[in-house]
Amino acid sequence: MKITIDNLDGAGARDYSGAVSSEGPLKIVRALNVPSLLTGTLDLNGSALPVPMRRARVAVSSDTGTLLFTGYLTTEPVRIYAGATTTGAAYRLTLSAVSDEWLLDKQSLPPSGLGLAQSAGAILKSLVNRIDPGLFVTDLVSDGGTVGIFAPAQSSSWSANAGELADAAYASYRVVNGALSFATAGTVTHALSDGDGTLSLAGLRTASVRELANDVTLSGEMEPAAYITESFEGDGSTSVFDLAEAPYHPARVASSAASTSASQVLLDSFDEAALNPRIWTINDPGSFLKLTSAGLTVAGGTGLDGQTTLTAIDPIEMGGSLVLEMGNVQLASPSSGIVCGLYNGAVNAAKCFAGYNVRQSGGTTLLVPFVNGAEAGTPFTLLNGHSYTLRIRLHCPETERVLQIWCAMVEGTLESFGGGSVAAPMSLLFELVDQGASSNTPATVLYSGSVAASPASASFAVVNSVELVGSIGYTRITQAGSIWIVSTLTDGTQSVRMTGAAGEGVDCMVSTAGRITFFSGRIPVVGERIAVSYRGRRRSVARLNDPASIAQEAAGGMPGTAQWLGHVTQPPARSSADCEAAAQAVLRFASTRSAALSGSYAMTNPADDIWPGDLLALTSDGDTLKLIVRKVTIEDGHASPEVATYRIDFANDWAEGIGLKLSESVATDALLPETASSTPANVLANLQSLTVTSASGEALQIDAGLNPPAGGGFEVRRRDWDFGPGVDQDLVLRSPVRSFSIPREAQVERYFVRMYDGSNPPLYSRFSSAVFTNLPVSL
């Protein structure tokens, strides 16, 4: 092998091949989706070559010219005593180098980097460009598979995040000579036989007891469960109301009852020297956007929709309760365009799901709510010199809209499981605060309404300037959990209660524990009904089996079921539907006789260089095994002609997962299913829009939000998770019609409702819609 080292001293790369010691020949270790490592020993005694320095660039190639490694010395070479000579003590230098991605690993990762139902290759390029654009050539990055949800960890290095992304897409990445490559695992195949080298099969990994499995139970993350509507009645003095359950939060990290339930999705105060390319995609052909002491300053546009835009790189998952906010907003004539917009596709007016449309009317500047490409609600006249805070509140009963995807290699063929999105309605509230008014002045509501269908994800653009003139002091997006509060006065007037912090012109604050505190002047009046919609929470779990495998194993009278329980660690399973898809993947590679096959293969001077992620087609005794390479160790034989020994470690997915990482124990708080299903659960739609249309002292009037299926209806019980015919101890009623009444029994009540159909046995909704009340009853 040939090794060159550039000490970055201006002399360029020097050839150190002749100085490699036979006591420590070059060794390259390549593992799947982690940086490659190079070690070796140099003997520079009597040589004119300088001692390599830390950060020196190292390149190793074969005698045929194939680049085997490029990277950097991460530490100073270690001097090891080698003996005494006539000129004094002699020392050898041991080298340790890491491949090129070390350059990115030394830099900080930007916040977020969220990927939703996007190609892994596009997300990987974004991770590079947001840290150090242009550092690596990315022409060899293919799209790869689609990743359901990927959220990089800011506390981890670039290579750790890149490796996790590649694993999720069942792909492999590597960086050689400043070029990043990325492709689906198994794209390159090496056909070998046991006569070409030494084959060793490890067989069953007894350390993890992963035998054949055909009955799989998997737990995942905490998931949103029941759709809860909890009702209270105001008395004019009570300002604090405690929910019966802690509401689910999709990004909940704090558990203190006093802490806010909101988490930050995006924030930019526009106080840097230039727009942050780690956060924004800037489309500004006329140089109309710039940063000044007023923040983001817009000085016009091309006059065309969608040409001058500032768009967040990361998509926004349209679930739970989101708050979009822009502060210190000043807009003047002749402004035209859209600000604070969410777009379902390209950033243009036709694709705007929600935003504020700015236009001129009679010499004044109007601000109008914009929903699904059209104006809605009440126009507001902006005054010159006034600063405003604009907010859009969005509430979706589904907090997680994008489903995860898992990949598995089965007999050399890549298969994927899961994916897709969850359909759901959306409630919207547009509000405005004049910042010159008192801090206790309520926000002005310009629009309150709902849409039957909403996108699962959207892009956020601060401005889409046709010809906007003005400035924006900051923008932020927060995820406020799953709570949505609607009040109804005694005259029937309804309004959405706005949540946030004191001094923001809102009504109340909500803690993570579910305590609602109304601010002074906003306390519910006598007879005012407060309806709080939120989601309960439970551990996601699923259990599936493979009937064909069970039947095969049962031949000869032996028990056919081989059960395995575990927890999904990567990619995260955020719901029971995700757990079902993951269980499908596990059953595909865990229900064969060679379920946990792993091993190694050693050979000398292969015809082609071999990398982790390649597919080995190994023929032994007439049978061909197709296995993914997990690790390659190359050792220089220190000979001429070249003798390079390749030790190749391989495994199938059950022995060592790629696209699906599992732990060996199920979550302790998981409610384990008693029986296994052969396919993902066949369930009816959840009652996302069930509402209490009226509440009296005698009865609760319910609108299920959906018409019942043929032969079915709606089942009401006092307890959850025990639905079905023949179970009557907590049954309240079954209704064959959409609207029905539940008789009142006590001031504090809990009812759970699911839809069922006419099949035998009947199918039910996966989750209940719950009605909790704390209201007076008639005596």
CSV table of N, CA, C and O in Angstrom, one decimal, residues 172 223 351 359 472 677:
chain,number,residue,atom,x,y,z
A,172,SER,N,-25.9,3.0,3.1
A,172,SER,CA,-24.6,3.2,3.7
A,172,SER,C,-24.0,4.5,3.1
A,172,SER,O,-24.3,4.9,2.0
A,223,GLU,N,-47.5,7.3,23.2
A,223,GLU,CA,-48.3,7.7,22.0
A,223,GLU,C,-49.6,8.4,22.5
A,223,GLU,O,-50.0,8.2,23.7
A,351,LYS,N,-51.1,27.7,-3.0
A,351,LYS,CA,-50.7,26.5,-2.1
A,351,LYS,C,-50.7,27.0,-0.6
A,351,LYS,O,-50.2,26.2,0.2
A,359,ARG,N,-52.6,43.4,1.5
A,359,ARG,CA,-53.0,44.0,0.2
A,359,ARG,C,-53.4,45.5,0.5
A,359,ARG,O,-53.6,45.9,1.6
A,472,ILE,N,-39.9,42.9,10.1
A,472,ILE,CA,-40.4,41.9,11.1
A,472,ILE,C,-39.3,41.7,12.1
A,472,ILE,O,-38.2,41.4,11.8
A,677,SER,N,-52.0,-10.9,16.4
A,677,SER,CA,-52.7,-10.8,15.1
A,677,SER,C,-51.7,-11.2,14.0
A,677,SER,O,-50.5,-11.1,14.1
